[in-house]
């Protein structure tokens, strides 16, 4: 009988390393779990001139990304704000500017109450034009504001109650 070889920790470590490499990198006779997943995911082998291999234009790629991320509405609203002069005409655009869109309502600041009234009279025509040109913007109504007038109700010089009555001498 041959004497038993003493067990060496280096042998165990080498064996553990070998088994780990075999498990991670695979064996020629078997596939690892990751390898089987990769093959199952790939499906049919890739062909150089097969379906879905044609390059796409940059416009198609950007449209796909914006649709996937849900940016279409925001981009349409931004386009509407920049195209305001084309929507209402140059003369009305000189006296009005869109200031924001909130909950489907477009708010427009006007130079005077007369211009605000003029746009209020044209509200249906402008809203229809916006809905036809920018349906993704989601504009349902419009709000026209006159010029900002100073108020004595709020601000740093307001006081509770009746307040000062001799302001103007």
PDB file of C-alpha atoms in Angstrom, residues 34-104:
ATOM      1  CA  UNK A  34     -25.807  32.152 -18.792  1.00  0.00           C
ATOM      2  CA  UNK A  35     -24.786  30.506 -22.054  1.00  0.00           C
ATOM      3  CA  UNK A  36     -28.153  28.790 -22.383  1.00  0.00           C
ATOM      4  CA  UNK A  37     -29.893  32.131 -21.740  1.00  0.00           C
ATOM      5  CA  UNK A  38     -27.794  33.863 -24.389  1.00  0.00           C
ATOM      6  CA  UNK A  39     -28.657  31.224 -26.983  1.00  0.00           C
ATOM      7  CA  UNK A  40     -32.368  31.334 -26.082  1.00  0.00           C
ATOM      8  CA  UNK A  41     -32.426  35.149 -26.307  1.00  0.00           C
ATOM      9  CA  UNK A  42     -30.672  35.275 -29.651  1.00  0.00           C
ATOM     10  CA  UNK A  43     -33.235  32.987 -31.293  1.00  0.00           C
ATOM     11  CA  UNK A  44     -32.535  32.644 -34.973  1.00  0.00           C
ATOM     12  CA  UNK A  45     -29.026  33.390 -36.139  1.00  0.00           C
ATOM     13  CA  UNK A  46     -28.406  36.881 -37.458  1.00  0.00           C
ATOM     14  CA  UNK A  47     -28.240  37.259 -41.212  1.00  0.00           C
ATOM     15  CA  UNK A  48     -26.425  40.135 -42.900  1.00  0.00           C
ATOM     16  CA  UNK A  49     -29.296  41.112 -45.230  1.00  0.00           C
ATOM     17  CA  UNK A  50     -32.222  39.863 -43.121  1.00  0.00           C
ATOM     18  CA  UNK A  51     -35.328  41.733 -42.005  1.00  0.00           C
ATOM     19  CA  UNK A  52     -34.800  44.543 -39.518  1.00  0.00           C
ATOM     20  CA  UNK A  53     -31.179  45.075 -40.455  1.00  0.00           C
ATOM     21  CA  UNK A  54     -31.635  48.176 -42.623  1.00  0.00           C
ATOM     22  CA  UNK A  55     -30.294  51.399 -41.147  1.00  0.00           C
ATOM     23  CA  UNK A  56     -32.831  53.961 -39.971  1.00  0.00           C
ATOM     24  CA  UNK A  57     -32.771  57.679 -40.617  1.00  0.00           C
ATOM     25  CA  UNK A  58     -32.003  60.066 -37.751  1.00  0.00           C
ATOM     26  CA  UNK A  59     -35.549  61.484 -37.881  1.00  0.00           C
ATOM     27  CA  UNK A  60     -37.035  58.009 -37.318  1.00  0.00           C
ATOM     28  CA  UNK A  61     -34.668  57.344 -34.429  1.00  0.00           C
ATOM     29  CA  UNK A  62     -35.431  60.676 -32.736  1.00  0.00           C
ATOM     30  CA  UNK A  63     -39.177  60.213 -33.226  1.00  0.00           C
ATOM     31  CA  UNK A  64     -38.936  56.758 -31.670  1.00  0.00           C
ATOM     32  CA  UNK A  65     -36.994  58.070 -28.677  1.00  0.00           C
ATOM     33  CA  UNK A  66     -39.344  61.011 -28.064  1.00  0.00           C
ATOM     34  CA  UNK A  67     -42.383  58.751 -28.334  1.00  0.00           C
ATOM     35  CA  UNK A  68     -40.871  56.180 -25.995  1.00  0.00           C
ATOM     36  CA  UNK A  69     -39.966  58.821 -23.390  1.00  0.00           C
ATOM     37  CA  UNK A  70     -43.306  60.645 -23.696  1.00  0.00           C
ATOM     38  CA  UNK A  71     -41.834  63.951 -24.875  1.00  0.00           C
ATOM     39  CA  UNK A  72     -44.185  64.484 -27.846  1.00  0.00           C
ATOM     40  CA  UNK A  73     -46.623  66.671 -25.907  1.00  0.00           C
ATOM     41  CA  UNK A  74     -43.880  68.840 -24.412  1.00  0.00           C
ATOM     42  CA  UNK A  75     -42.131  69.258 -27.756  1.00  0.00           C
ATOM     43  CA  UNK A  76     -45.406  70.163 -29.490  1.00  0.00           C
ATOM     44  CA  UNK A  77     -46.118  72.781 -26.812  1.00  0.00           C
ATOM     45  CA  UNK A  78     -42.660  74.246 -27.278  1.00  0.00           C
ATOM     46  CA  UNK A  79     -43.139  74.328 -31.062  1.00  0.00           C
ATOM     47  CA  UNK A  80     -46.457  76.119 -30.583  1.00  0.00           C
ATOM     48  CA  UNK A  81     -44.835  78.786 -28.404  1.00  0.00           C
ATOM     49  CA  UNK A  82     -42.148  79.479 -31.010  1.00  0.00           C
ATOM     50  CA  UNK A  83     -44.613  79.411 -33.930  1.00  0.00           C
ATOM     51  CA  UNK A  84     -47.024  81.901 -32.332  1.00  0.00           C
ATOM     52  CA  UNK A  85     -46.442  84.605 -35.011  1.00  0.00           C
ATOM     53  CA  UNK A  86     -47.341  82.153 -37.805  1.00  0.00           C
ATOM     54  CA  UNK A  87     -50.451  81.010 -35.928  1.00  0.00           C
ATOM     55  CA  UNK A  88     -52.025  84.436 -35.309  1.00  0.00           C
ATOM     56  CA  UNK A  89     -50.312  86.650 -37.853  1.00  0.00           C
ATOM     57  CA  UNK A  90     -47.515  89.162 -37.511  1.00  0.00           C
ATOM     58  CA  UNK A  91     -49.671  92.099 -36.352  1.00  0.00           C
ATOM     59  CA  UNK A  92     -51.304  90.190 -33.472  1.00  0.00           C
ATOM     60  CA  UNK A  93     -47.987  88.590 -32.537  1.00  0.00           C
ATOM     61  CA  UNK A  94     -46.399  92.048 -32.113  1.00  0.00           C
ATOM     62  CA  UNK A  95     -48.934  92.830 -29.371  1.00  0.00           C
ATOM     63  CA  UNK A  96     -49.253  89.433 -27.687  1.00  0.00           C
ATOM     64  CA  UNK A  97     -46.955  86.711 -26.443  1.00  0.00           C
ATOM     65  CA  UNK A  98     -47.759  83.231 -25.100  1.00  0.00           C
ATOM     66  CA  UNK A  99     -46.490  82.925 -21.530  1.00  0.00           C
ATOM     67  CA  UNK A 100     -47.361  79.364 -20.611  1.00  0.00           C
ATOM     68  CA  UNK A 101     -49.458  76.249 -20.943  1.00  0.00           C
ATOM     69  CA  UNK A 102     -51.017  74.694 -17.893  1.00  0.00           C
ATOM     70  CA  UNK A 103     -53.664  71.938 -17.776  1.00  0.00           C
ATOM     71  CA  UNK A 104     -54.497  72.362 -21.464  1.00  0.00           C
TER      72      UNK A 104
END
